[in-house]
mmCIF file of C-alpha atoms and ligand atoms in Angstrom:
data_model
loop_
_atom_site.group_PDB
_atom_site.id
_atom_site.type_symbol
_atom_site.label_atom_id
_atom_site.label_comp_id
_atom_site.label_asym_id
_atom_site.label_seq_id
_atom_site.Cartn_x
_atom_site.Cartn_y
_atom_site.Cartn_z
ATOM 1 C CA UNK A 119 0.000 0.000 0.000
ATOM 2 C CA UNK A 120 1.229 3.483 -0.922
ATOM 3 C CA UNK A 121 1.521 5.646 2.224
ATOM 4 C CA UNK A 122 2.225 9.374 2.633
ATOM 5 C CA UNK A 123 5.551 10.138 4.406
ATOM 6 C CA UNK A 124 3.716 11.206 7.579
ATOM 7 C CA UNK A 125 1.699 7.993 7.579
ATOM 8 C CA UNK A 126 4.961 6.027 7.339
ATOM 9 C CA UNK A 127 6.239 7.938 10.365
ATOM 10 C CA UNK A 128 3.048 7.109 12.280
ATOM 11 C CA UNK A 129 3.494 3.469 11.286
ATOM 12 C CA UNK A 130 7.078 3.591 12.576
ATOM 13 C CA UNK A 131 5.873 4.788 15.973
ATOM 14 C CA UNK A 132 7.114 8.373 15.715
ATOM 15 C CA UNK A 133 3.706 9.752 16.815
ATOM 16 C CA UNK A 134 3.161 7.429 19.765
ATOM 17 C CA UNK A 135 2.094 3.872 20.324
ATOM 18 C CA UNK A 136 -1.686 4.359 19.995
ATOM 19 C CA UNK A 137 -1.443 6.068 16.635
ATOM 20 C CA UNK A 138 1.032 3.417 15.496
ATOM 21 C CA UNK A 139 -1.395 0.639 16.425
ATOM 22 C CA UNK A 140 -4.291 2.445 14.746
ATOM 23 C CA UNK A 141 -2.242 2.883 11.572
ATOM 24 C CA UNK A 142 -1.263 -0.814 11.683
ATOM 25 C CA UNK A 143 -4.948 -1.687 11.905
ATOM 26 C CA UNK A 144 -5.872 0.459 8.888
ATOM 27 C CA UNK A 145 -2.946 -0.765 6.799
ATOM 28 C CA UNK A 146 -3.743 -4.381 7.723
ATOM 29 C CA UNK A 147 -7.380 -3.874 6.767
ATOM 30 C CA UNK A 148 -6.349 -2.237 3.514
ATOM 31 C CA UNK A 149 -4.068 -5.143 2.630
ATOM 32 C CA UNK A 150 -6.824 -7.691 3.290
ATOM 33 C CA UNK A 151 -9.220 -5.835 0.994
ATOM 34 C CA UNK A 152 -6.669 -4.876 -1.663
ATOM 35 C CA UNK A 153 -6.617 -1.109 -1.040
ATOM 36 C CA UNK A 154 -3.741 0.788 -2.713
ATOM 37 C CA UNK A 155 -3.923 3.840 -0.478
ATOM 38 C CA UNK A 156 -5.537 5.559 2.471
ATOM 39 C CA UNK A 157 -7.975 8.376 1.719
ATOM 40 C CA UNK A 158 -9.013 11.285 3.964
ATOM 41 C CA UNK A 159 -12.407 11.072 5.681
ATOM 42 C CA UNK A 160 -14.623 13.914 6.908
ATOM 43 C CA UNK A 161 -16.087 12.125 9.945
ATOM 44 C CA UNK A 162 -16.116 8.899 11.924
ATOM 45 C CA UNK A 163 -18.848 7.180 13.913
ATOM 46 C CA UNK A 164 -17.694 4.590 16.420
ATOM 47 C CA UNK A 165 -19.754 1.605 17.574
ATOM 48 C CA UNK A 166 -18.990 -0.464 20.652
ATOM 49 C CA UNK A 167 -19.953 2.293 23.045
ATOM 50 C CA UNK A 168 -22.456 0.539 25.288
ATOM 51 C CA UNK A 169 -20.982 -1.342 28.230
ATOM 52 C CA UNK A 170 -23.700 -3.919 27.499
ATOM 53 C CA UNK A 171 -21.989 -4.765 24.196
ATOM 54 C CA UNK A 172 -18.266 -4.177 24.850
ATOM 55 C CA UNK A 173 -18.038 -5.384 28.470
ATOM 56 C CA UNK A 174 -14.917 -5.241 30.613
ATOM 57 C CA UNK A 175 -12.457 -6.365 27.895
ATOM 58 C CA UNK A 176 -13.559 -3.597 25.578
ATOM 59 C CA UNK A 177 -13.209 -1.081 28.386
ATOM 60 C CA UNK A 178 -9.692 -2.373 29.186
ATOM 61 C CA UNK A 179 -8.702 -1.969 25.526
ATOM 62 C CA UNK A 180 -10.027 1.586 25.414
ATOM 63 C CA UNK A 181 -8.330 2.618 28.652
ATOM 64 C CA UNK A 182 -4.901 1.830 27.189
ATOM 65 C CA UNK A 183 -5.339 4.231 24.285
ATOM 66 C CA UNK A 184 -3.719 7.648 24.248
ATOM 67 C CA UNK A 185 -4.329 9.788 21.179
ATOM 68 C CA UNK A 186 -6.877 12.267 19.855
ATOM 69 C CA UNK A 187 -9.218 11.955 16.917
ATOM 70 C CA UNK A 188 -8.419 14.374 14.090
ATOM 71 C CA UNK A 189 -11.844 14.470 12.386
ATOM 72 C CA UNK A 190 -15.295 14.992 13.956
ATOM 73 C CA UNK A 191 -16.127 11.669 15.596
ATOM 74 C CA UNK A 192 -19.266 10.622 17.444
ATOM 75 C CA UNK A 193 -20.306 7.502 19.318
ATOM 76 C CA UNK A 194 -23.037 5.020 18.673
ATOM 77 C CA UNK A 195 -25.709 4.828 21.406
ATOM 78 C CA UNK A 196 -24.447 3.823 24.847
ATOM 79 C CA UNK A 197 -26.279 1.822 27.493
ATOM 80 C CA UNK A 198 -28.100 4.731 29.152
ATOM 81 C CA UNK A 199 -29.094 8.367 28.980
ATOM 82 C CA UNK A 200 -26.010 10.082 30.391
ATOM 83 C CA UNK A 201 -28.150 12.478 32.471
ATOM 84 C CA UNK A 202 -31.347 10.503 33.206
ATOM 85 C CA UNK A 203 -29.969 7.019 33.769
ATOM 86 C CA UNK A 204 -31.517 6.747 37.257
ATOM 87 C CA UNK A 205 -34.980 7.379 35.807
ATOM 88 C CA UNK A 206 -34.276 4.535 33.391
ATOM 89 C CA UNK A 207 -33.607 2.318 36.434
ATOM 90 C CA UNK A 208 -30.118 1.483 35.235
ATOM 91 C CA UNK A 209 -28.215 -0.422 37.950
ATOM 92 C CA UNK A 210 -25.518 1.666 39.696
ATOM 93 C CA UNK A 211 -22.713 -0.767 38.836
ATOM 94 C CA UNK A 212 -23.614 -0.736 35.134
ATOM 95 C CA UNK A 213 -23.826 3.078 35.181
ATOM 96 C CA UNK A 214 -20.377 3.324 36.778
ATOM 97 C CA UNK A 215 -18.837 1.119 34.083
ATOM 98 C CA UNK A 216 -20.700 2.947 31.312
ATOM 99 C CA UNK A 217 -19.348 6.256 32.609
ATOM 100 C CA UNK A 218 -15.816 4.831 32.447
ATOM 101 C CA UNK A 219 -16.386 3.844 28.810
ATOM 102 C CA UNK A 220 -17.628 7.339 27.989
ATOM 103 C CA UNK A 221 -14.660 8.932 29.778
ATOM 104 C CA UNK A 222 -12.250 6.719 27.843
ATOM 105 C CA UNK A 223 -13.796 7.885 24.558
ATOM 106 C CA UNK A 224 -13.842 11.496 25.766
ATOM 107 C CA UNK A 225 -10.113 11.195 26.470
ATOM 108 C CA UNK A 226 -9.706 10.383 22.766
ATOM 109 C CA UNK A 227 -11.428 13.648 21.815
ATOM 110 C CA UNK A 228 -14.697 12.048 20.723
ATOM 111 C CA UNK A 229 -17.832 14.208 20.896
ATOM 112 C CA UNK A 230 -20.319 13.002 23.490
ATOM 113 C CA UNK A 231 -23.160 12.728 21.045
ATOM 114 C CA UNK A 232 -24.132 9.075 21.181
ATOM 115 C CA UNK A 233 -26.406 8.356 18.262
ATOM 116 C CA UNK A 234 -26.997 6.182 15.230
ATOM 117 C CA UNK A 235 -28.307 9.243 13.366
ATOM 118 C CA UNK A 236 -25.302 11.588 13.264
ATOM 119 C CA UNK A 237 -26.634 12.950 9.930
ATOM 120 C CA UNK A 238 -29.288 14.940 11.833
ATOM 121 C CA UNK A 239 -26.606 16.790 13.803
ATOM 122 C CA UNK A 240 -24.101 17.907 11.226
ATOM 123 C CA UNK A 241 -24.474 18.036 7.492
ATOM 124 C CA UNK A 242 -23.127 14.996 5.717
ATOM 125 C CA UNK A 243 -22.774 15.662 2.002
ATOM 126 C CA UNK A 244 -23.088 13.619 -1.156
ATOM 127 C CA UNK A 245 -19.740 12.073 -2.148
ATOM 128 C CA UNK A 246 -18.011 12.587 1.222
ATOM 129 C CA UNK A 247 -15.831 9.721 2.433
ATOM 130 C CA UNK A 248 -16.678 8.584 5.971
ATOM 131 C CA UNK A 249 -15.744 5.808 8.373
ATOM 132 C CA UNK A 250 -18.997 4.956 10.126
ATOM 133 C CA UNK A 251 -19.640 1.784 12.047
ATOM 134 C CA UNK A 252 -23.312 1.513 12.962
ATOM 135 C CA UNK A 253 -25.039 -0.475 10.257
ATOM 136 C CA UNK A 254 -28.196 1.674 9.914
ATOM 137 C CA UNK A 255 -26.127 4.869 9.833
ATOM 138 C CA UNK A 256 -23.892 3.313 7.170
ATOM 139 C CA UNK A 257 -26.932 2.345 5.108
ATOM 140 C CA UNK A 258 -28.443 5.830 5.374
ATOM 141 C CA UNK A 259 -25.181 7.636 4.594
ATOM 142 C CA UNK A 260 -24.450 5.508 1.528
ATOM 143 C CA UNK A 261 -27.956 5.195 0.156
ATOM 144 C CA UNK A 262 -29.969 8.260 1.110
ATOM 145 C CA UNK A 263 -27.183 10.845 1.232
ATOM 146 C CA UNK A 264 -24.844 9.326 -1.336
ATOM 147 C CA UNK A 265 -21.818 9.627 0.964
ATOM 148 C CA UNK A 266 -19.337 6.736 0.954
ATOM 149 C CA UNK A 267 -18.489 4.449 3.823
ATOM 150 C CA UNK A 268 -17.803 0.793 4.337
ATOM 151 C CA UNK A 269 -19.561 -0.931 7.198
ATOM 152 C CA UNK A 270 -16.677 -0.467 9.618
ATOM 153 C CA UNK A 271 -16.055 -2.432 12.782
ATOM 154 C CA UNK A 272 -15.849 -0.285 15.924
ATOM 155 C CA UNK A 273 -12.003 -0.456 16.178
ATOM 156 C CA UNK A 274 -11.550 0.368 12.464
ATOM 157 C CA UNK A 275 -13.873 3.398 12.746
ATOM 158 C CA UNK A 276 -11.973 4.564 15.816
ATOM 159 C CA UNK A 277 -8.648 4.074 14.023
ATOM 160 C CA UNK A 278 -9.967 6.092 11.076
ATOM 161 C CA UNK A 279 -11.062 8.886 13.429
ATOM 162 C CA UNK A 280 -7.608 8.993 15.035
ATOM 163 C CA UNK A 281 -5.692 8.865 11.742
ATOM 164 C CA UNK A 282 -8.250 10.871 9.735
ATOM 165 C CA UNK A 283 -8.107 8.354 6.893
ATOM 166 C CA UNK A 284 -9.493 5.001 5.830
ATOM 167 C CA UNK A 285 -8.364 2.387 3.280
ATOM 168 C CA UNK A 286 -9.690 3.036 -0.229
ATOM 169 C CA UNK A 287 -11.709 -0.061 -1.070
ATOM 170 C CA UNK A 288 -15.280 -1.374 -1.182
ATOM 171 C CA UNK A 289 -18.026 1.246 -1.154
ATOM 172 C CA UNK A 290 -15.575 4.144 -1.380
ATOM 173 C CA UNK A 291 -15.146 3.212 -5.065
ATOM 174 C CA UNK A 292 -17.992 4.167 -7.425
ATOM 175 C CA UNK A 293 -17.842 1.014 -9.541
ATOM 176 C CA UNK A 294 -18.462 -1.084 -6.413
ATOM 177 C CA UNK A 295 -21.674 0.798 -5.685
ATOM 178 C CA UNK A 296 -23.704 -0.564 -8.591
ATOM 179 C CA UNK A 297 -26.696 -2.758 -7.660
ATOM 180 C CA UNK A 298 -26.450 -6.522 -8.049
ATOM 181 C CA UNK A 299 -30.001 -7.585 -7.226
ATOM 182 C CA UNK A 300 -33.355 -6.078 -8.131
ATOM 183 C CA UNK A 301 -36.253 -6.060 -5.660
ATOM 184 C CA UNK A 302 -39.893 -5.808 -6.732
ATOM 185 C CA UNK A 303 -42.892 -5.792 -4.398
ATOM 186 C CA UNK A 304 -46.197 -7.254 -5.585
ATOM 187 C CA UNK A 305 -48.480 -4.620 -3.998
ATOM 188 C CA UNK A 306 -46.419 -1.586 -2.969
ATOM 189 C CA UNK A 307 -49.506 0.610 -2.504
ATOM 190 C CA UNK A 308 -49.860 -1.038 0.932
ATOM 191 C CA UNK A 309 -46.585 0.522 2.118
ATOM 192 C CA UNK A 310 -47.581 3.661 4.034
ATOM 193 C CA UNK A 311 -45.890 4.041 7.423
ATOM 194 C CA UNK A 312 -42.156 3.839 8.227
ATOM 195 C CA UNK A 313 -42.951 0.586 10.066
ATOM 196 C CA UNK A 314 -44.304 -0.877 6.805
ATOM 197 C CA UNK A 315 -40.992 -0.071 5.150
ATOM 198 C CA UNK A 316 -39.143 -1.430 8.198
ATOM 199 C CA UNK A 317 -41.084 -4.685 7.868
ATOM 200 C CA UNK A 318 -40.341 -4.755 4.137
ATOM 201 C CA UNK A 319 -36.628 -4.298 4.878
ATOM 202 C CA UNK A 320 -36.809 -7.022 7.526
ATOM 203 C CA UNK A 321 -38.298 -9.498 5.031
ATOM 204 C CA UNK A 322 -36.240 -8.456 2.001
ATOM 205 C CA UNK A 323 -32.930 -8.282 3.923
ATOM 206 C CA UNK A 324 -33.038 -12.022 4.585
ATOM 207 C CA UNK A 325 -32.931 -12.783 0.840
ATOM 208 C CA UNK A 326 -30.619 -9.917 -0.101
ATOM 209 C CA UNK A 327 -27.840 -10.786 2.367
ATOM 210 C CA UNK A 328 -24.837 -8.561 1.720
ATOM 211 C CA UNK A 329 -25.711 -7.653 -1.869
ATOM 212 C CA UNK A 330 -26.647 -4.168 -3.123
ATOM 213 C CA UNK A 331 -30.382 -4.099 -3.891
ATOM 214 C CA UNK A 332 -32.169 -1.894 -6.421
ATOM 215 C CA UNK A 333 -35.829 -1.319 -5.551
ATOM 216 C CA UNK A 334 -38.349 -0.271 -8.165
ATOM 217 C CA UNK A 335 -41.997 0.718 -7.859
ATOM 218 C CA UNK A 336 -41.811 2.346 -4.414
ATOM 219 C CA UNK A 337 -41.510 6.005 -3.359
ATOM 220 C CA UNK A 338 -40.432 6.087 0.296
ATOM 221 C CA UNK A 339 -39.656 9.386 2.050
ATOM 222 C CA UNK A 340 -36.446 9.866 4.036
ATOM 223 C CA UNK A 341 -37.800 8.438 7.304
ATOM 224 C CA UNK A 342 -39.153 5.436 5.460
ATOM 225 C CA UNK A 343 -35.814 4.939 3.678
ATOM 226 C CA UNK A 344 -34.109 5.105 7.072
ATOM 227 C CA UNK A 345 -36.422 2.416 8.468
ATOM 228 C CA UNK A 346 -36.041 0.146 5.448
ATOM 229 C CA UNK A 347 -32.243 0.409 5.330
ATOM 230 C CA UNK A 348 -31.836 -0.194 9.063
ATOM 231 C CA UNK A 349 -33.944 -3.351 8.831
ATOM 232 C CA UNK A 350 -32.071 -4.683 5.777
ATOM 233 C CA UNK A 351 -28.779 -4.027 7.547
ATOM 234 C CA UNK A 352 -30.030 -6.097 10.483
ATOM 235 C CA UNK A 353 -31.829 -9.048 8.874
ATOM 236 C CA UNK A 354 -29.259 -9.087 6.042
ATOM 237 C CA UNK A 355 -25.957 -7.248 5.849
ATOM 238 C CA UNK A 356 -26.943 -4.469 3.469
ATOM 239 C CA UNK A 357 -24.666 -1.413 3.552
ATOM 240 C CA UNK A 358 -26.024 0.346 0.444
ATOM 241 C CA UNK A 359 -29.344 0.181 -1.379
ATOM 242 C CA UNK A 360 -30.866 2.084 -4.258
ATOM 243 C CA UNK A 361 -34.478 3.077 -4.908
ATOM 244 C CA UNK A 362 -35.271 4.014 -8.485
ATOM 245 C CA UNK A 363 -35.372 7.825 -8.962
ATOM 246 C CA UNK A 364 -35.444 8.356 -5.161
ATOM 247 C CA UNK A 365 -31.900 7.677 -3.930
ATOM 248 C CA UNK A 366 -29.311 9.983 -5.508
ATOM 249 C CA UNK A 367 -27.053 7.599 -7.389
ATOM 250 C CA UNK A 368 -29.957 6.162 -9.435
ATOM 251 C CA UNK A 369 -30.104 9.522 -11.208
ATOM 252 C CA UNK A 370 -26.506 9.179 -12.488
ATOM 253 C CA UNK A 371 -26.178 8.358 -16.203
ATOM 254 C CA UNK A 372 -23.556 5.756 -15.187
ATOM 255 C CA UNK A 373 -25.977 3.954 -12.853
ATOM 256 C CA UNK A 374 -26.705 0.435 -14.166
ATOM 257 C CA UNK A 375 -30.374 -0.465 -13.821
ATOM 258 C CA UNK A 376 -30.061 -3.874 -15.488
ATOM 259 C CA UNK A 377 -29.330 -6.166 -12.557
ATOM 260 C CA UNK A 378 -28.337 -9.832 -12.941
ATOM 261 C CA UNK A 379 -30.890 -11.173 -10.460
ATOM 262 C CA UNK A 380 -34.308 -10.127 -9.090
ATOM 263 C CA UNK A 381 -36.120 -10.940 -5.849
ATOM 264 C CA UNK A 382 -39.885 -10.700 -5.543
ATOM 265 C CA UNK A 383 -41.283 -9.770 -2.151
ATOM 266 C CA UNK A 384 -44.969 -10.332 -1.518
ATOM 267 C CA UNK A 385 -46.865 -7.947 0.719
ATOM 268 C CA UNK A 386 -48.482 -11.011 2.292
ATOM 269 C CA UNK A 387 -45.046 -11.896 3.725
ATOM 270 C CA UNK A 388 -44.563 -8.328 4.937
ATOM 271 C CA UNK A 389 -48.014 -8.211 6.573
ATOM 272 C CA UNK A 390 -47.306 -11.506 8.363
ATOM 273 C CA UNK A 391 -44.574 -9.760 10.343
ATOM 274 C CA UNK A 392 -47.233 -7.649 12.118
ATOM 275 C CA UNK A 393 -49.124 -9.187 15.045
ATOM 276 C CA UNK A 394 -51.624 -8.195 17.732
ATOM 277 C CA UNK A 395 -49.695 -9.692 20.671
ATOM 278 C CA UNK A 396 -50.098 -8.079 24.116
ATOM 279 C CA UNK A 397 -46.949 -6.239 25.200
ATOM 280 C CA UNK A 398 -45.393 -4.964 28.454
ATOM 281 C CA UNK A 399 -43.640 -1.924 27.003
ATOM 282 C CA UNK A 400 -43.394 0.148 23.835
ATOM 283 C CA UNK A 401 -40.218 1.633 22.366
ATOM 284 C CA UNK A 402 -39.802 3.885 19.318
ATOM 285 C CA UNK A 403 -36.714 5.547 17.897
ATOM 286 C CA UNK A 404 -34.747 2.738 16.257
ATOM 287 C CA UNK A 405 -32.936 4.320 14.461
ATOM 288 C CA UNK A 406 -33.166 7.472 16.582
ATOM 289 C CA UNK A 407 -36.149 9.634 15.660
ATOM 290 C CA UNK A 408 -35.831 12.376 13.086
ATOM 291 C CA UNK A 409 -37.064 15.880 13.995
ATOM 292 C CA UNK A 410 -40.191 15.215 11.887
ATOM 293 C CA UNK A 411 -40.885 11.898 13.647
ATOM 294 C CA UNK A 412 -40.498 13.594 17.034
ATOM 295 C CA UNK A 413 -43.027 16.258 16.014
ATOM 296 C CA UNK A 414 -45.452 13.667 14.619
ATOM 297 C CA UNK A 415 -45.262 11.619 17.807
ATOM 298 C CA UNK A 416 -45.897 14.680 19.953
ATOM 299 C CA UNK A 417 -49.037 15.531 17.986
ATOM 300 C CA UNK A 418 -50.281 11.931 18.322
ATOM 301 C CA UNK A 419 -49.842 12.017 22.114
ATOM 302 C CA UNK A 420 -51.570 15.327 22.814
ATOM 303 C CA UNK A 421 -54.285 14.818 25.453
ATOM 304 C CA UNK A 422 -53.351 11.169 25.980
ATOM 305 C CA UNK A 423 -51.847 9.357 28.976
ATOM 306 C CA UNK A 424 -49.675 6.289 28.660
ATOM 307 C CA UNK A 425 -50.709 3.156 30.512
ATOM 308 C CA UNK A 426 -47.555 1.202 29.671
ATOM 309 C CA UNK A 427 -43.889 2.195 29.794
ATOM 310 C CA UNK A 428 -43.283 4.113 26.555
ATOM 311 C CA UNK A 429 -39.639 4.723 25.630
ATOM 312 C CA UNK A 430 -38.741 7.253 22.935
ATOM 313 C CA UNK A 431 -35.150 7.511 21.703
ATOM 314 C CA UNK A 432 -33.496 10.322 19.773
ATOM 315 C CA UNK A 433 -30.149 12.090 19.482
ATOM 316 C CA UNK A 434 -29.444 14.594 22.259
ATOM 317 C CA UNK A 435 -29.039 17.403 19.709
ATOM 318 C CA UNK A 436 -32.419 16.631 18.119
ATOM 319 C CA UNK A 437 -34.093 16.543 21.548
ATOM 320 C CA UNK A 438 -32.489 19.876 22.505
ATOM 321 C CA UNK A 439 -33.750 21.518 19.311
ATOM 322 C CA UNK A 440 -37.387 20.410 19.841
ATOM 323 C CA UNK A 441 -38.242 21.230 23.462
ATOM 324 C CA UNK A 442 -41.966 21.709 22.847
ATOM 325 C CA UNK A 443 -42.397 18.358 21.103
ATOM 326 C CA UNK A 444 -40.419 16.656 23.866
ATOM 327 C CA UNK A 445 -42.540 18.320 26.596
ATOM 328 C CA UNK A 446 -45.745 17.304 24.825
ATOM 329 C CA UNK A 447 -44.536 13.690 24.599
ATOM 330 C CA UNK A 448 -43.460 13.623 28.242
ATOM 331 C CA UNK A 449 -46.737 15.171 29.450
ATOM 332 C CA UNK A 450 -48.354 11.899 28.341
ATOM 333 C CA UNK A 451 -46.020 9.966 30.648
ATOM 334 C CA UNK A 452 -43.787 8.694 27.822
ATOM 335 C CA UNK A 453 -40.052 9.262 28.328
ATOM 336 C CA UNK A 454 -37.747 10.761 25.731
ATOM 337 C CA UNK A 455 -34.199 9.544 26.271
ATOM 338 C CA UNK A 456 -30.977 10.558 24.573
ATOM 339 C CA UNK A 457 -27.665 8.686 24.104
ATOM 340 C CA UNK A 458 -29.153 5.197 24.198
ATOM 341 C CA UNK A 459 -31.648 2.860 22.559
ATOM 342 C CA UNK A 460 -34.007 -0.075 22.928
ATOM 343 C CA UNK A 461 -31.332 -2.598 21.959
ATOM 344 C CA UNK A 462 -28.119 -1.443 23.652
ATOM 345 C CA UNK A 463 -29.601 -0.357 26.988
ATOM 346 C CA UNK A 464 -30.195 -2.893 29.760
ATOM 347 C CA UNK A 465 -33.305 -0.846 30.709
ATOM 348 C CA UNK A 466 -35.518 -2.872 28.379
ATOM 349 C CA UNK A 467 -34.185 -6.243 29.552
ATOM 350 C CA UNK A 468 -36.849 -6.390 32.285
ATOM 351 C CA UNK A 469 -39.720 -6.695 29.802
ATOM 352 C CA UNK A 470 -40.832 -9.939 28.148
ATOM 353 C CA UNK A 471 -42.814 -8.487 25.212
ATOM 354 C CA UNK A 472 -41.817 -5.219 23.586
ATOM 355 C CA UNK A 473 -43.640 -3.353 20.842
ATOM 356 C CA UNK A 474 -41.516 -1.386 18.376
ATOM 357 C CA UNK A 475 -42.107 0.412 15.090
ATOM 358 C CA UNK A 476 -38.786 -0.753 13.631
ATOM 359 C CA UNK A 477 -37.766 -3.708 11.495
ATOM 360 C CA UNK A 478 -34.275 -3.472 12.934
ATOM 361 C CA UNK A 479 -35.528 -3.624 16.525
ATOM 362 C CA UNK A 480 -37.788 -6.502 15.520
ATOM 363 C CA UNK A 481 -34.658 -8.377 14.436
ATOM 364 C CA UNK A 482 -32.513 -7.527 17.483
ATOM 365 C CA UNK A 483 -34.854 -7.319 20.486
ATOM 366 C CA UNK A 484 -35.199 -11.123 20.841
ATOM 367 C CA UNK A 485 -31.443 -11.715 21.078
ATOM 368 C CA UNK A 486 -30.293 -8.456 22.686
ATOM 369 C CA UNK A 487 -33.146 -7.931 25.190
ATOM 370 C CA UNK A 488 -34.337 -11.520 25.599
ATOM 371 C CA UNK A 489 -37.898 -10.411 24.770
ATOM 372 C CA UNK A 490 -40.458 -11.197 22.103
ATOM 373 C CA UNK A 491 -40.888 -8.267 19.733
ATOM 374 C CA UNK A 492 -44.023 -6.986 18.022
ATOM 375 C CA UNK A 493 -43.881 -4.436 15.227
ATOM 376 C CA UNK A 494 -46.585 -1.830 14.591
ATOM 377 C CA UNK A 495 -46.916 1.596 13.024
ATOM 378 C CA UNK A 496 -46.164 4.679 15.102
ATOM 379 C CA UNK A 497 -49.886 5.249 15.477
ATOM 380 C CA UNK A 498 -50.424 1.649 16.627
ATOM 381 C CA UNK A 499 -47.578 2.049 19.139
ATOM 382 C CA UNK A 500 -49.320 5.128 20.554
ATOM 383 C CA UNK A 501 -52.663 3.307 20.691
ATOM 384 C CA UNK A 502 -51.155 0.309 22.492
ATOM 385 C CA UNK A 503 -49.180 2.478 24.910
ATOM 386 C CA UNK A 504 -52.210 4.604 25.825
ATOM 387 C CA UNK A 505 -55.068 2.090 25.940
HETATM 388 FE FE1 F3S B 82 -29.845 2.804 16.468
HETATM 389 FE FE2 F3S B 82 -29.989 1.190 18.515
HETATM 390 FE FE3 F3S B 82 -31.619 0.867 16.500
HETATM 391 S S1 F3S B 82 -28.154 1.902 17.547
HETATM 392 S S2 F3S B 82 -30.513 1.608 14.739
HETATM 393 S S3 F3S B 82 -31.546 2.645 17.852
HETATM 394 S S4 F3S B 82 -30.552 -0.739 17.590
#
């Protein structure tokens, strides 16, 4: 791999041991995937931030590091709201460990915005090269924004943040971003709510695997694209998808619409994912809610009182910018938490049946929270939580 002189010096240990190890990681990754060079990135997003997922060995690894990130870098959701963790009934010992994880990341210069939707906080532009780790954020950045990132592991994203570069391979290269499987839906007029698109992504992702799908015949908005991509990234391993005339790269003359293979998804399969099971708690905001979703939820909850625990998750910056919507939601008894989410917080582990409006949460709640998951639209979540 061709390295700049300064990168060679980092590799030789002239800028400290942590940076040397991070450079070794990036160069090793680049060699495995056949990259010729490292390219500059504009931001990094690091997963492995919840103590629930990284545990004591991850914390030990982080504690040994001594360097600063050189590009804006944020964290994926952690195991609790940093300010309201007691309200979430997070055990003291977990909170203490989680704080140590956060401090270790803070020591590396990482911004304490813990979210899977960093694109709501700072503008991420078409064509920018990124090193993001969280699979739904990767899917959104690549597909909806047209930025370029591989689906990084947590350590590789952190290394990229510290070095400011990432190996040039995979989805950073335009020719690797062409679709390789078409997806058609038999009755797309039934797709209305983001949860419908989440359920579609949940079903389709299983057949798509790690390929790049090209959807035709649907016109999802940005929130619906977010829900669909997150679910495909969870039930499959999708890091980039295209929707005809909706996602930006499909409008390129060089975009190849003739795909070698096509999958047909029936709406009957998608509808089967929905159920009417009784639940103990409701959680929305996977991925974290957009400003529009927060506003919509607040208008749905006006004059209502929740009768079940109702968890709402969004980025701290989005919550701060929408105080009236947040107050309206909380007046109903629902709780709006920042920094964390239904899957990576231990707060939801005490429930046996959780209702979500997310195909991704539907895929992960059973394994990560040990609960049965039910998916419904946002409106159905509100109805269930308030009846
Ligand atoms: Fe985000 Fe947590 Fe869902 S990281 S995509 S809210 S599982």
